[in-house]
Short mmCIF file of C-alpha atoms in Angstrom, two decimals:
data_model
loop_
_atom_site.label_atom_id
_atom_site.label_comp_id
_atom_site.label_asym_id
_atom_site.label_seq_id
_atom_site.Cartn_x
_atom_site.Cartn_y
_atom_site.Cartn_z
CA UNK T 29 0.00 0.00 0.00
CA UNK T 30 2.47 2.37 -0.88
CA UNK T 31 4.72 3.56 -4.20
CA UNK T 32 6.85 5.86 -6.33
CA UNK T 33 8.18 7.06 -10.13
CA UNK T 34 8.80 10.02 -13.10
CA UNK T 35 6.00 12.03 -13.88
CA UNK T 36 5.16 14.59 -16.47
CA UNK T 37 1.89 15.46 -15.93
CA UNK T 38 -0.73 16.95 -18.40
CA UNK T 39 -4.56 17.86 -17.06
CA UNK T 40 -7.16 18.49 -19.63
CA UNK T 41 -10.58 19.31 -18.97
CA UNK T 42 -12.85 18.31 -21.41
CA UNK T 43 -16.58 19.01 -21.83
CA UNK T 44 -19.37 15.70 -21.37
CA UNK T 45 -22.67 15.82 -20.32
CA UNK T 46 -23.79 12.89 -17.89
CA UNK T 47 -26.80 11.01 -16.41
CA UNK T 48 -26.97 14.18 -13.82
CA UNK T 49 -26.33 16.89 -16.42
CA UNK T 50 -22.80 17.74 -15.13
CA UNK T 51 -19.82 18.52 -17.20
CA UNK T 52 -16.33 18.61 -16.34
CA UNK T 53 -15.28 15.24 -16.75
CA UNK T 54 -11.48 15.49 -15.70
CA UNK T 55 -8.42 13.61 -17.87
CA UNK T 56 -5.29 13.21 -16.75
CA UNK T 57 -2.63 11.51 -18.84
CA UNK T 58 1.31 11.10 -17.98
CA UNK T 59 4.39 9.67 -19.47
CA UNK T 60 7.53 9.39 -18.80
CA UNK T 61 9.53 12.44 -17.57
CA UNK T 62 12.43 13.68 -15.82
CA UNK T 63 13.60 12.00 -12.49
CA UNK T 64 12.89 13.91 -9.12
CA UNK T 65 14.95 13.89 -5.81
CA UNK T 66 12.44 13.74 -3.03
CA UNK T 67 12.77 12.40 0.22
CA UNK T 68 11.76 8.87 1.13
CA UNK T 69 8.33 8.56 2.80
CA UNK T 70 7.52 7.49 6.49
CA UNK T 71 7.55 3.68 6.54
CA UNK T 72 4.73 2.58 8.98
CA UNK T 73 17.38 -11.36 -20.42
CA UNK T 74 17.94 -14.48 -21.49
CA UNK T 75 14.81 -16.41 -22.03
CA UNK T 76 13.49 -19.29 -20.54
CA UNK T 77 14.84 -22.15 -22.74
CA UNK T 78 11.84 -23.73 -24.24
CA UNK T 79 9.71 -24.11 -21.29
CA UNK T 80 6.11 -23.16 -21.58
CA UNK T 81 3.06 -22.91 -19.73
CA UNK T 82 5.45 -21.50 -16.37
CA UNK T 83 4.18 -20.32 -13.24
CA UNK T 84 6.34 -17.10 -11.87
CA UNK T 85 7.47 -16.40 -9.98
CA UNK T 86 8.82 -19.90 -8.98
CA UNK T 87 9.60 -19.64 -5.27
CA UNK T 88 6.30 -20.43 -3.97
CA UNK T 89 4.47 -22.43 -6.06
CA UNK T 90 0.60 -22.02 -5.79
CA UNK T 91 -0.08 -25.96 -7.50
CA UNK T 92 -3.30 -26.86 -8.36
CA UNK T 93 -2.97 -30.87 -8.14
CA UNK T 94 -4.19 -33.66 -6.35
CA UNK T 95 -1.56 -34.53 -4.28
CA UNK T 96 -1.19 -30.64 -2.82
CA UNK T 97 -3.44 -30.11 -0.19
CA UNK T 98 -5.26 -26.79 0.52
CA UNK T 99 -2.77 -26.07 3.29
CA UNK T 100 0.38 -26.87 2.08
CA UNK T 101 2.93 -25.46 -0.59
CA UNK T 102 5.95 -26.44 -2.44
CA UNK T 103 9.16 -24.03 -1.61
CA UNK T 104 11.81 -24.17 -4.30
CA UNK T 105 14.26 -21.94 -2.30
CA UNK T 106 18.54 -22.60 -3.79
CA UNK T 107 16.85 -25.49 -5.60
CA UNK T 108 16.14 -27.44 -2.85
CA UNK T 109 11.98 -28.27 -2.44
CA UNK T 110 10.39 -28.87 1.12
CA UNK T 111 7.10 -29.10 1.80
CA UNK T 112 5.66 -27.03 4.56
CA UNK T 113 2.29 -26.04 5.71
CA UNK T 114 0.64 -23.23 3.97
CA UNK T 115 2.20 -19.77 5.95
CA UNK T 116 0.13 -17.04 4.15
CA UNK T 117 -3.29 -15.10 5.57
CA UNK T 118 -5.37 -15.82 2.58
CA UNK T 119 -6.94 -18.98 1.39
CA UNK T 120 -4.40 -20.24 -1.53
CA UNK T 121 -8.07 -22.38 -2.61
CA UNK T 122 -9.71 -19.24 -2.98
CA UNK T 123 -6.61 -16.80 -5.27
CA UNK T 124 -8.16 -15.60 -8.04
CA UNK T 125 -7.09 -16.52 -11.65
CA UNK T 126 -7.47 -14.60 -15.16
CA UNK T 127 -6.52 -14.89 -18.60
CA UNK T 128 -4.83 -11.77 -19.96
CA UNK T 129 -5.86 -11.51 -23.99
CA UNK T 130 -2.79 -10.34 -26.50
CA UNK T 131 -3.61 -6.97 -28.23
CA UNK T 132 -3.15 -6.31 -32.15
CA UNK T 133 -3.81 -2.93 -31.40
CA UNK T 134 -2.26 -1.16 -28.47
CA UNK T 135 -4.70 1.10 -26.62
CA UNK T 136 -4.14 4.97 -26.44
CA UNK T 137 -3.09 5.37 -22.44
CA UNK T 138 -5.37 8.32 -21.99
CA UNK T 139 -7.68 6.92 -18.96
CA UNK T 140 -10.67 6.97 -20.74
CA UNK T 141 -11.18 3.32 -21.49
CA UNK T 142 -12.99 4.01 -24.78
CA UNK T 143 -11.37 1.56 -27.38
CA UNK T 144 -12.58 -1.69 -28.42
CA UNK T 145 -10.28 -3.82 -26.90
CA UNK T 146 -11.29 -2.82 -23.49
CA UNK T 147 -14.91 -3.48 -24.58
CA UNK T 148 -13.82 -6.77 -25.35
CA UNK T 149 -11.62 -7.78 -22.53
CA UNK T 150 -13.00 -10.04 -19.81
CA UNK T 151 -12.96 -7.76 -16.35
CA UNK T 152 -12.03 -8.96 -13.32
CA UNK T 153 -14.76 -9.87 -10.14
CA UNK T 154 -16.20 -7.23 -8.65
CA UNK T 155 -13.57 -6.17 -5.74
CA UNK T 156 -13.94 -7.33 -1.90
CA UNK T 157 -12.66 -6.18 1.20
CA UNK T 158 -8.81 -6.77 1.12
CA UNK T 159 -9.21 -8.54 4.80
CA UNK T 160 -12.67 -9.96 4.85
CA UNK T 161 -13.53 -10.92 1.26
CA UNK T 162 -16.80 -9.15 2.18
CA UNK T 163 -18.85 -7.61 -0.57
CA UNK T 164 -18.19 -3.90 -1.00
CA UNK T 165 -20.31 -0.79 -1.19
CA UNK T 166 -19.29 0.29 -4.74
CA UNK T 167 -18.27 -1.20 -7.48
CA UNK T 168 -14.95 -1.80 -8.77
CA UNK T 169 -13.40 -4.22 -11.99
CA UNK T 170 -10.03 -4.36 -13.48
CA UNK T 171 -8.75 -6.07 -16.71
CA UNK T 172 -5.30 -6.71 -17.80
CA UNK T 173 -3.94 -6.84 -21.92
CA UNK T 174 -0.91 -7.04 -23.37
CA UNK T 175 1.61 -7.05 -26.48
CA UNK T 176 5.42 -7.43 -27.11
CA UNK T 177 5.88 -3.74 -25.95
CA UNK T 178 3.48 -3.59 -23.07
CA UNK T 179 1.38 -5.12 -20.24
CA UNK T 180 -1.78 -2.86 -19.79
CA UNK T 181 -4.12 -2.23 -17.19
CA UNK T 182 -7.60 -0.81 -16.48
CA UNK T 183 -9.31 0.30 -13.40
CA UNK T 184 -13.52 0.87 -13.57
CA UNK T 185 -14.07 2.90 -10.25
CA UNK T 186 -17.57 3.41 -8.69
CA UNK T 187 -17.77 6.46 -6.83
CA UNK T 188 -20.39 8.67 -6.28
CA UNK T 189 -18.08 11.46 -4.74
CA UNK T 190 -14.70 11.66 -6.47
CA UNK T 191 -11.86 13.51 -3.95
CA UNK T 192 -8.30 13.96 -5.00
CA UNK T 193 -5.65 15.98 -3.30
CA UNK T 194 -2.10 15.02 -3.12
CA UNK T 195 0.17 16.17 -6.06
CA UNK T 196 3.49 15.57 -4.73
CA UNK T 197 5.40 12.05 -6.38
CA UNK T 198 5.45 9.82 -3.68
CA UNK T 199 2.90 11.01 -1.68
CA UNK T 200 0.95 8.63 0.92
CA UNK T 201 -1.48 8.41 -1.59
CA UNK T 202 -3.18 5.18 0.09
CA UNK T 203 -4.77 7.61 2.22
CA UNK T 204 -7.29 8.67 -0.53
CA UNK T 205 -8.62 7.57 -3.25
CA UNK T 206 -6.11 5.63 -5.31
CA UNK T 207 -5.18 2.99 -7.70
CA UNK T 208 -2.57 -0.09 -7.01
CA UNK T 209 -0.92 -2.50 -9.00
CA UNK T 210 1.40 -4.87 -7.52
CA UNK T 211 4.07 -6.75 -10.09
CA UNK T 212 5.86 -9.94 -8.50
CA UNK T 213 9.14 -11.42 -9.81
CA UNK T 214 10.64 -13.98 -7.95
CA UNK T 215 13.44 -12.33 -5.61
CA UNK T 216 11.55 -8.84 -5.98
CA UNK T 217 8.15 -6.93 -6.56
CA UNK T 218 7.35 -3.63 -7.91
CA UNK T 219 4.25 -1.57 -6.23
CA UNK T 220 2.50 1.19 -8.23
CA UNK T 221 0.04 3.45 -7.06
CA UNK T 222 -1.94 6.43 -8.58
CA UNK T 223 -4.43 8.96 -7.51
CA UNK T 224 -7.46 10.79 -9.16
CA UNK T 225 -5.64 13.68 -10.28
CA UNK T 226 -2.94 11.13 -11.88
CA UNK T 227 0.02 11.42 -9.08
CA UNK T 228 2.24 8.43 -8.88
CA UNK T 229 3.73 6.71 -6.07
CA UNK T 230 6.44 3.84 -6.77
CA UNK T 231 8.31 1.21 -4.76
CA UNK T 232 10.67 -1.73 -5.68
CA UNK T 233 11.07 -4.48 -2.72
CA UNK T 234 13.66 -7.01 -2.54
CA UNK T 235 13.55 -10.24 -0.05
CA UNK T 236 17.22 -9.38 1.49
CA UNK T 237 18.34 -13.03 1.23
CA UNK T 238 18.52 -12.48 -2.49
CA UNK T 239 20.02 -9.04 -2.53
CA UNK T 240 23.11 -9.86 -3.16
CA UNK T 241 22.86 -13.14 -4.80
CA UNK T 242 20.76 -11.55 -7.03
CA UNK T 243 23.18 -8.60 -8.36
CA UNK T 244 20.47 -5.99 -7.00
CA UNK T 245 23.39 -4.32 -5.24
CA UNK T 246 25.03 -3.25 -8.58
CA UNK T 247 22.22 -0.78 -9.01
CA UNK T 248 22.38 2.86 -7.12
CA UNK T 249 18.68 2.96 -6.67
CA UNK T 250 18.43 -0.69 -4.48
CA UNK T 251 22.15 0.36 -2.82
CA UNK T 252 21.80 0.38 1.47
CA UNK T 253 23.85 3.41 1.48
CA UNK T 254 20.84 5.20 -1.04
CA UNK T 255 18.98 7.25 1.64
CA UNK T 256 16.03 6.13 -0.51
CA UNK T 257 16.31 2.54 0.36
CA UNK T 258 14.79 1.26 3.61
CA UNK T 259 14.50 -2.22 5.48
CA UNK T 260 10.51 -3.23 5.15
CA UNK T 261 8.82 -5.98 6.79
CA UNK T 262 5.47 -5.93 5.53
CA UNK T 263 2.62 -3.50 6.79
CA UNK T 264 0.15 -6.06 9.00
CA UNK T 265 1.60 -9.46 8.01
CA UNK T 266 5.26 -9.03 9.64
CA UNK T 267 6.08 -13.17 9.40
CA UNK T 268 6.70 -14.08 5.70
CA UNK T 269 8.41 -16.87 5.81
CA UNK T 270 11.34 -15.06 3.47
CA UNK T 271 11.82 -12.42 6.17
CA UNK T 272 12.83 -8.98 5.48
CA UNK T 273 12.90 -6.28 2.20
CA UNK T 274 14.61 -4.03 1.19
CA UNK T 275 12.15 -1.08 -0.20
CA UNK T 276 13.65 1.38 -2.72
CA UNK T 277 12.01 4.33 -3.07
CA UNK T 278 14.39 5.41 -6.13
CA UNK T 279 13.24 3.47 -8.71
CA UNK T 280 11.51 5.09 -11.76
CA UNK T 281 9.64 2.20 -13.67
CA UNK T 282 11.55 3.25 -17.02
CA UNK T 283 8.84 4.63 -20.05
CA UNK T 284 5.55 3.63 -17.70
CA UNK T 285 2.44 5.96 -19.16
CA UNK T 286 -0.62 6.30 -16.97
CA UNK T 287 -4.23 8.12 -17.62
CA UNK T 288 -6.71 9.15 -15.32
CA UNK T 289 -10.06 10.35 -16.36
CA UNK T 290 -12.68 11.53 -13.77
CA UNK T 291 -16.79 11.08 -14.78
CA UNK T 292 -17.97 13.70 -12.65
CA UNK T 293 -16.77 16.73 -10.57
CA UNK T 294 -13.68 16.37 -8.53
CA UNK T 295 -13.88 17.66 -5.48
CA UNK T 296 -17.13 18.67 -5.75
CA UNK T 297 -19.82 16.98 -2.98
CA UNK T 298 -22.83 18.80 -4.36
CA UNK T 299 -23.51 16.45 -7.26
CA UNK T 300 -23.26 13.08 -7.71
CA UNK T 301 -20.26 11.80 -9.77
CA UNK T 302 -19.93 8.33 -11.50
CA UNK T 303 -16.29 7.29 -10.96
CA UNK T 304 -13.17 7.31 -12.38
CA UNK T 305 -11.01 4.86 -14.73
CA UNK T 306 -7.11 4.62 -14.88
CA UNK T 307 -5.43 3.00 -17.50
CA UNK T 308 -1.77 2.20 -17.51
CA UNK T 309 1.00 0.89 -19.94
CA UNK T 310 4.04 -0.79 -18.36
CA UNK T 311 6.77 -1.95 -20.56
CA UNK T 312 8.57 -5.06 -20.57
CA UNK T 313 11.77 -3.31 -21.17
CA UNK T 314 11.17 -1.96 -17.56
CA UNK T 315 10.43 -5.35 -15.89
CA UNK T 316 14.24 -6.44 -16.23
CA UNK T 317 15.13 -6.70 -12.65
CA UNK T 318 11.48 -8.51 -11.61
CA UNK T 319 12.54 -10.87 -14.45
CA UNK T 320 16.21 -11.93 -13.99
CA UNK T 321 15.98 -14.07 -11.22
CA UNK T 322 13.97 -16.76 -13.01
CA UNK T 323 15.24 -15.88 -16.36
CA UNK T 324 11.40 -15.24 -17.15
CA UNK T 325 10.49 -14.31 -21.05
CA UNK T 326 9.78 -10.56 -21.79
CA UNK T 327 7.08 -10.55 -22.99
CA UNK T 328 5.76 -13.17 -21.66
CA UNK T 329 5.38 -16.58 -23.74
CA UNK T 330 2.53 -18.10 -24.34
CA UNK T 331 0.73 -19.15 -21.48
CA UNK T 332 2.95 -17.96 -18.75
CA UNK T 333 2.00 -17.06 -15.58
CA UNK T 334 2.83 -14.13 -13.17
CA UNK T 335 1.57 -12.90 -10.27
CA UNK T 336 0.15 -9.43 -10.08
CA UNK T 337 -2.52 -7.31 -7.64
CA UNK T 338 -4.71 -5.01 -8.25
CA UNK T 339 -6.75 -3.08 -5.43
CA UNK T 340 -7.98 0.14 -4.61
CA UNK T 341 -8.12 2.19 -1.37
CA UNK T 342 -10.26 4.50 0.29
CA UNK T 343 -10.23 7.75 3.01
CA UNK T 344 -14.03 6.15 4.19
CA UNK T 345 -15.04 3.17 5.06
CA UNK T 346 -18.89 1.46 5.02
CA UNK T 347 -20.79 2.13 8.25
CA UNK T 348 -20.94 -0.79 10.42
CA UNK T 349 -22.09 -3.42 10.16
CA UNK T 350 -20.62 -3.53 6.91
CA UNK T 351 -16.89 -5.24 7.13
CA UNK T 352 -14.91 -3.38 4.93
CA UNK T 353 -11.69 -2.17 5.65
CA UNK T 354 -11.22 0.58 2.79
CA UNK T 355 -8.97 -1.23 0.94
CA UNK T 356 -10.38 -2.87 -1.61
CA UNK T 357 -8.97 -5.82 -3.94
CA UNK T 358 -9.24 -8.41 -6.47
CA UNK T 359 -8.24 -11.45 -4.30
CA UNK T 360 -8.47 -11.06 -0.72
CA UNK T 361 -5.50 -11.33 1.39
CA UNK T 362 -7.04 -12.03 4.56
CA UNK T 363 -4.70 -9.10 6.38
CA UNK T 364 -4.36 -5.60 5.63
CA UNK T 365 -1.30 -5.77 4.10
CA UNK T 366 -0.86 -5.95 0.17
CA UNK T 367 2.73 -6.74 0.13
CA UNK T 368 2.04 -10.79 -0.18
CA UNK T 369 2.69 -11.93 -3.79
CA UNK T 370 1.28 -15.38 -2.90
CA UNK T 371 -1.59 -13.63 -2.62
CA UNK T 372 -1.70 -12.15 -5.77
CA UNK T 373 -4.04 -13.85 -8.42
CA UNK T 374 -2.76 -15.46 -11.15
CA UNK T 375 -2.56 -13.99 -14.46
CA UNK T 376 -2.11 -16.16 -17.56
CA UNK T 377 -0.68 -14.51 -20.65
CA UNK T 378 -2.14 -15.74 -23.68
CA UNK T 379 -0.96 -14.89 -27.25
CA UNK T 380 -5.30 -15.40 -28.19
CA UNK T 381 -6.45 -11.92 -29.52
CA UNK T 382 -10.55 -11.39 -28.76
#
């Protein structure tokens, strides 16, 4: 629940009428730009060989078998396996899985959603309460593409009063209204999040028994001596059974585009607003350092598949006795704390166009 990147930012108000009359609906596209120095925020490729049909990252593998119970997984740690009952908060039954479509035509990353291929795309289940499961009071879906530059995301908000206020890069922007997508390799994971007025906040976590192993220590942005880099040991789940992270708060996820684009009137109360989309474009160029440990393909081959979240949190939470949290998600976790890739659902790449 927490991030950080580049941002050249670009607001354009455009002129819509809605189901209310309103106008005003707000865009909010930006690519890449030039690096900032801020301060870091308050804590609380080769390819695979031939294989196919993988399951990344490889560490913990989520198996789907007979023989694997419910409540016990396979570790792969220095290539030795053990088997060991099942140390994560959420039900590893109950992880969601999703097929993400290839696209012949890459989408313009402007927030608004409007091209075919995002008609087309299957959307994720409604979002539950990142700790409960338990339905939620609005609406929220997600759907993934991809191609050999990019992996795309979407984000379909419900929200009947749209607030945004935190411009700053890195801001604690998980304490309003934002949108957060979680990329897992298998030594490290990348966190993005963005608010309604299209501010980003990035973070890059590596499990510290494979800093150095891994050759994340050659880079100045993951370095211990980078004020920007911080030991992390989750937010509400402090006992993953791979220990401590190392958070960077340096890392720029290089050429990553993102669009925002408001249906309503931000940060107005009086009327009623619809919600607002985001729509994102990471490339696999960028995804280098989640890839090397596992030598994973980029892009992706043919029915690969990676674990990524998606989830969305809010300043309010449902009156009682409503169970919700305020952070919202595709696949529970069953803690608040989004920093669990086995958690994450599953997302199977697949070279099928729609």
């Amino acid at each position: 629940m927490r991030t950080f990147y580049l941002t050249g930012l670009l607001i354009i108000l455009s002129t819509g009428s809605f189901l209310n009359g309103r106008t005003e609906p707000v865009n909010t596209c930006t690519g890449p730009a030039d690096k900032l120095t801020q301060e870091a925020p308050v804590l609380n490729q080769q390819r695979p060989e031939t294989k196919k049909h993988l399951v990344f990252p490889l560490p913990l593998q989520n198996r789907s078998d007979s023989s694997d119970s419910a409540n016990t997984s396979a570790l792969t740690h220095s290539g030795e396996t053990v088997t060991e009952q099942w140390p994560f908060p959420c039900n590893r039954d109950s992880i969601k899985r999703y097929t993400a479509y290839y696209t012949p035509a890459a989408p313009t990353i402007d927030g608004q959603l409007d091209e075919k291929a995002w008609d087309k795309v299957p959307r994720s289940p409604r979002f539950v309460d990142l700790v409960s499961g338990a339905e939620t009071i609005h609406k929220t879906r997600a759907a993934v593409l991809w191609d050999d530059q990019n992996l795309y995301v979407a984000f379909w908000h419900e929200e009947p009063f749209v607030q945004g206020s935190m411009t700053e890069r890195n801001a604690p922007l998980y304490q309003e209204n934002n949108a957060e997508v979680f990329i897992a390799g298998k030594d490290a994971y990348y966190e993005f999040e963005i608010n309604t007025l299209g501010t980003r906040y990035e973070a890059f976590f590596i499990w510290e028994e494979a800093y150095e192993t891994g050759g994340f220590n050659a880079n100045p942005a993951f370095q211990r001596s980078n004020p920007l880099v911080k030991e992390f040991n989750g937010v509400g789940f402090d006992t993953h059974p791979r220990g401590l992270r190392l958070g960077s708060w340096d890392f720029y996820f290089p050429g990553l585009q993102s669009g925002v684009y408001v249906d309503g009137t931000l940060n107005d109360n009086s009327d009623r607003d619809r919600g607002w989309t985001v729509e994102l474009a990471f490339p696999w160029d960028g995804m280098k350092w989640l890839a090397k440990a596992d030598q994973r393909a980029l892009p992706p081959d043919d029915k690969d598949t990676w674990r990524i979240d998606f989830s969305r949190f809010n300043p309010y939470k449902e009156a009682p006795p409503a169970d919700d949290s305020g952070g919202w998600t595709w696949s529970p976790h069953g803690v608040w704390d989004s920093h669990i890739p086995e958690c994450f659902p599953f997302i199977t790449f697949s070279r099928d166009t729609l």
